[in-house]
mmCIF file of C-alpha atoms in Angstrom:
data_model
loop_
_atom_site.group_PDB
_atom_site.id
_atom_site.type_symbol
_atom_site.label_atom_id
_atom_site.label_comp_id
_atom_site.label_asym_id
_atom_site.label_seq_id
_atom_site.Cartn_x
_atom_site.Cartn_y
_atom_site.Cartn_z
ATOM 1 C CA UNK G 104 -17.520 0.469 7.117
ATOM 2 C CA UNK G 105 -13.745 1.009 6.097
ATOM 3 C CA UNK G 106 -11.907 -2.404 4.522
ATOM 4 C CA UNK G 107 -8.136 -1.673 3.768
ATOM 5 C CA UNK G 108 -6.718 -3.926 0.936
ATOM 6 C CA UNK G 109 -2.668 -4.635 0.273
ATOM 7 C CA UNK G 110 -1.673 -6.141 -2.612
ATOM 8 C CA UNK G 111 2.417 -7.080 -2.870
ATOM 9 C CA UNK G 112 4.453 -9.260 -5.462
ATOM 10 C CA UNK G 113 4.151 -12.598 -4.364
ATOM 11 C CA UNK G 114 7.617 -13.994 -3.047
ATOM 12 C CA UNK G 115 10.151 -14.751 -6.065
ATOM 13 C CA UNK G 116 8.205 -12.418 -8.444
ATOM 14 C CA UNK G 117 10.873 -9.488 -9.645
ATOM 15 C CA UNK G 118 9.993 -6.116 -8.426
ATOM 16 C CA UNK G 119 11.361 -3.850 -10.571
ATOM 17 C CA UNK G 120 10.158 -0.851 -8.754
ATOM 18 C CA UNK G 121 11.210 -1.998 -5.567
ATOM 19 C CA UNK G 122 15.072 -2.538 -6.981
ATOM 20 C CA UNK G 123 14.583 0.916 -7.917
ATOM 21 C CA UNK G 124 13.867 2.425 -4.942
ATOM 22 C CA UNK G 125 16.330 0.484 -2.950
ATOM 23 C CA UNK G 126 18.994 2.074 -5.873
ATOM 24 C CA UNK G 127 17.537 5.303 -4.970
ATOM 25 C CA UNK G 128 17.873 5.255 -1.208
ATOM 26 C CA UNK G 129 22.022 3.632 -1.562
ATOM 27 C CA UNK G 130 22.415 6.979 -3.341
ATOM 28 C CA UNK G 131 20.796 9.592 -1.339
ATOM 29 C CA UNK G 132 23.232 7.972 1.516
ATOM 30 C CA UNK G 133 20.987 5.274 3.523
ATOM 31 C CA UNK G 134 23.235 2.930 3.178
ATOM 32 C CA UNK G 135 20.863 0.140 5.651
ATOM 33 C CA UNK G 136 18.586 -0.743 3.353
ATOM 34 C CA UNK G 137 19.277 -4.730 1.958
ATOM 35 C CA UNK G 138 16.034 -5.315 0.398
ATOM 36 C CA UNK G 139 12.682 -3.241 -0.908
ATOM 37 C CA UNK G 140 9.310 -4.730 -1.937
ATOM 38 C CA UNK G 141 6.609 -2.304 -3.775
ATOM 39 C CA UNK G 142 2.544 -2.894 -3.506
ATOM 40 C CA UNK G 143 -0.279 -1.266 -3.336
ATOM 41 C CA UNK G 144 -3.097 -0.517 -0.464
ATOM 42 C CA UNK G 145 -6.773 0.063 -2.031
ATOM 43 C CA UNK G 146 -8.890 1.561 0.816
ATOM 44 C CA UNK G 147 -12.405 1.040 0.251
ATOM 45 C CA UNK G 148 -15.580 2.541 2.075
ATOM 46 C CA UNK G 149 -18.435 0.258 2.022
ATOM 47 C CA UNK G 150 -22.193 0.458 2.429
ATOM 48 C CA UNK G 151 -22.154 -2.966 4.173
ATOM 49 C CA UNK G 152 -22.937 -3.125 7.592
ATOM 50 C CA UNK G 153 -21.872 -7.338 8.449
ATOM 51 C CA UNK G 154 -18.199 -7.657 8.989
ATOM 52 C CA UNK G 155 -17.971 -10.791 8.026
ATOM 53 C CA UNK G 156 -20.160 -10.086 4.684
ATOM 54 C CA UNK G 157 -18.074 -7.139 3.866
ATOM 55 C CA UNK G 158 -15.021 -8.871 4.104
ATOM 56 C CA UNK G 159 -16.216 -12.072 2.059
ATOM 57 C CA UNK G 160 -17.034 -9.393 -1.047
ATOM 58 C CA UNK G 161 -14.067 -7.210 -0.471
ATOM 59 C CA UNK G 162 -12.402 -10.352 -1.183
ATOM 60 C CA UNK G 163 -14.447 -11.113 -4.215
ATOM 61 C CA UNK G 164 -12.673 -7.650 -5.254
ATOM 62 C CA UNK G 165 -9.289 -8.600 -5.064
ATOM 63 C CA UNK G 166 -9.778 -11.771 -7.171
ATOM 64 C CA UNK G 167 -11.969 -10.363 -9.921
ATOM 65 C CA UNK G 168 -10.273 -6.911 -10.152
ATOM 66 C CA UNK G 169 -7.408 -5.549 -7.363
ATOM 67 C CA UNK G 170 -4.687 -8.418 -7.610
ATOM 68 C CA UNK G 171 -3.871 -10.187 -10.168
ATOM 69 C CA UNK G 172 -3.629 -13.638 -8.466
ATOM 70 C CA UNK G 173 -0.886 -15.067 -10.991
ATOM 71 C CA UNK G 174 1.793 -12.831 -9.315
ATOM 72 C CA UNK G 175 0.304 -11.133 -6.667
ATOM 73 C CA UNK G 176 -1.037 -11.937 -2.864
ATOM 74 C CA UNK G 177 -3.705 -9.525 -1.064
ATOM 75 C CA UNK G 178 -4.831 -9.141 2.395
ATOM 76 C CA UNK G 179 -7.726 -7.802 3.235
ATOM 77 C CA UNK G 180 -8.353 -5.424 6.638
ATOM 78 C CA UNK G 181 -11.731 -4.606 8.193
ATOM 79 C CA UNK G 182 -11.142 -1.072 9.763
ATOM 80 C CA UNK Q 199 14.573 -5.113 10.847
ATOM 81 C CA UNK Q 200 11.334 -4.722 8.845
ATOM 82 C CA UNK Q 201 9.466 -1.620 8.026
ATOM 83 C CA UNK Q 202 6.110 -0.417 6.114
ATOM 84 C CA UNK Q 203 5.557 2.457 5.003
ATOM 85 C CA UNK Q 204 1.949 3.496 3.887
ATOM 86 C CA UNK Q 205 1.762 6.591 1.079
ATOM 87 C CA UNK Q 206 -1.805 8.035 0.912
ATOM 88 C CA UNK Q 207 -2.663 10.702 -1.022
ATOM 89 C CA UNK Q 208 -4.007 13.547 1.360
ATOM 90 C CA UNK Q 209 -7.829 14.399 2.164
ATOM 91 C CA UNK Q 210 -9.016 16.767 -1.028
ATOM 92 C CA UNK Q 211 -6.551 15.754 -3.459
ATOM 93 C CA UNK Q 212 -8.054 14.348 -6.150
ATOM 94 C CA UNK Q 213 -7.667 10.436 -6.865
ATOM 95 C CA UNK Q 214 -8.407 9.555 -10.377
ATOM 96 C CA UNK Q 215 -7.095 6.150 -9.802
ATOM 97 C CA UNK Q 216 -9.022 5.523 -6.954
ATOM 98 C CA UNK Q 217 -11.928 6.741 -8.735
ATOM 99 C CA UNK Q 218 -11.254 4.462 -11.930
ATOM 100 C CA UNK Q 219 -11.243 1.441 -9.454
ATOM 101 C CA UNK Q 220 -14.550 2.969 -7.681
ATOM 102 C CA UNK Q 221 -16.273 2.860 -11.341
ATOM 103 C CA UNK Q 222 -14.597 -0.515 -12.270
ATOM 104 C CA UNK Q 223 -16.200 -2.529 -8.920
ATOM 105 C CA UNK Q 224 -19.400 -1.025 -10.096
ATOM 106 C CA UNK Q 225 -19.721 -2.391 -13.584
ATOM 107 C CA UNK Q 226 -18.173 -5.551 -11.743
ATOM 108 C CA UNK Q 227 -21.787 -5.634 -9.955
ATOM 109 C CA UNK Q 228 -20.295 -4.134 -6.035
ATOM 110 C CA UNK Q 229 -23.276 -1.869 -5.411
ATOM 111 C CA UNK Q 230 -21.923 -0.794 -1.825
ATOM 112 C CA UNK Q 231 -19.126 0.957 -2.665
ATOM 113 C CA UNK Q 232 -18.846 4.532 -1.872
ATOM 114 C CA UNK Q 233 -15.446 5.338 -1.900
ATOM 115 C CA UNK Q 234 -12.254 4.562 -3.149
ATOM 116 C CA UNK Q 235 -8.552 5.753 -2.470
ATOM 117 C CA UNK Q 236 -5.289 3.786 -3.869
ATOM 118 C CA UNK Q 237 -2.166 4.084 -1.925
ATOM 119 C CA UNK Q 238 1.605 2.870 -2.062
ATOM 120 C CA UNK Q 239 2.790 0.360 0.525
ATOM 121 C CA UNK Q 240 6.371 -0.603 0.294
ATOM 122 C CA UNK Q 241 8.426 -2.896 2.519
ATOM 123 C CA UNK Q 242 11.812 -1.891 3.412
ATOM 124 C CA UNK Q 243 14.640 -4.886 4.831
ATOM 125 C CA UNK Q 244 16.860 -2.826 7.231
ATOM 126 C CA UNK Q 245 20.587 -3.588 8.300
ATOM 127 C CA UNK Q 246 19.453 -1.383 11.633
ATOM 128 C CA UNK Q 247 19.035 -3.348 15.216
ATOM 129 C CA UNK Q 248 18.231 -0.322 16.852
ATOM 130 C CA UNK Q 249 14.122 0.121 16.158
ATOM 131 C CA UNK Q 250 14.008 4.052 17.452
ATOM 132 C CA UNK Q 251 16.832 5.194 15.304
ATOM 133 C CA UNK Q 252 15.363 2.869 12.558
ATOM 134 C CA UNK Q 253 11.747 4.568 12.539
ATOM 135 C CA UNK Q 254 13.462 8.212 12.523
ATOM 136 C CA UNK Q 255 15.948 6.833 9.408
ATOM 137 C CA UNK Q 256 12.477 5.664 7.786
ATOM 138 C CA UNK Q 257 10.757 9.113 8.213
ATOM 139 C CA UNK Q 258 13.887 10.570 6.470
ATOM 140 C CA UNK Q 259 13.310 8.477 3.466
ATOM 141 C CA UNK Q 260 10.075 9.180 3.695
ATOM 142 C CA UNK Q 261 10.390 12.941 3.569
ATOM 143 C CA UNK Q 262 12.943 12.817 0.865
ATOM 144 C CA UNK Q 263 12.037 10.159 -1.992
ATOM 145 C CA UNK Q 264 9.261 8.008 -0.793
ATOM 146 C CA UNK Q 265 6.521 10.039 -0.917
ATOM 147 C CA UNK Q 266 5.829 13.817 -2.388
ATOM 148 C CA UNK Q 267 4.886 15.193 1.067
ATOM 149 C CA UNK Q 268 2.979 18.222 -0.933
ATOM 150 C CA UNK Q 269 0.350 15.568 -1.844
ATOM 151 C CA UNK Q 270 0.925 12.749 -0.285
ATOM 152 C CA UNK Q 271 0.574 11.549 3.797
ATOM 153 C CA UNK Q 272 3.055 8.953 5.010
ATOM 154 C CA UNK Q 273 2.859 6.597 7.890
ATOM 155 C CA UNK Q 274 5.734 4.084 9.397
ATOM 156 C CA UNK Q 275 5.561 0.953 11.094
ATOM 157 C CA UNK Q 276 8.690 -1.058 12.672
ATOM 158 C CA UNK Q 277 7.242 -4.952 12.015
#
């Protein structure tokens, strides 16, 4: 079984990364762009077989080791 | 306009950070984890109305800073 994790900034935390991407793109010329937010996606493959197990540990992951829950959210995707 | 855009690493290129997470979750105690890969997700805020010519703009970024397309596999979504 596949689970696909994202983790992003939570809302109002700076993203320093994504600033400097969006400073990037305004000087290669795409000129669009207002606002960019960085994260990461962790995909896992797991032994489990249960859905609903696998998704209860995958989100034991996040919140001992793939977010840090101060200043970041995570979503978790059974594939 | 929203967009995601999903940077993987390709298939057979190595992921040592993927592979540092792998080893992490099992000293954590999650047995059923076989594999592991870490990916970029980042969320672009678009001026564009137009969702065709916003997905092709997208790809162009893609292609030319987002992601090292030697390495790396990108995907777009219009949200």
């Amino acid at each position: 079984m596949k689970a696909r994790v994202t983790v992003m900034l939570k809302n109002g935390v700076l993203d320093p990364q994504g600033e400097a991407i969006r400073h990037a793109l305004g000087t290669l010329g795409f000129a669009g762009v207002t606002g960019v937010r960085q994260g990461k996606v962790i995909e896992l493959e797991l032994a489990a077989t249960d859905r609903a197990a696998a998704e209860a540990e995958v989100g034991q992951m996040c919140e001992k080791l793939l977010a840090n829950t101060v200043i970041e959210s995570w979503k978790v995707e059974i594939l």
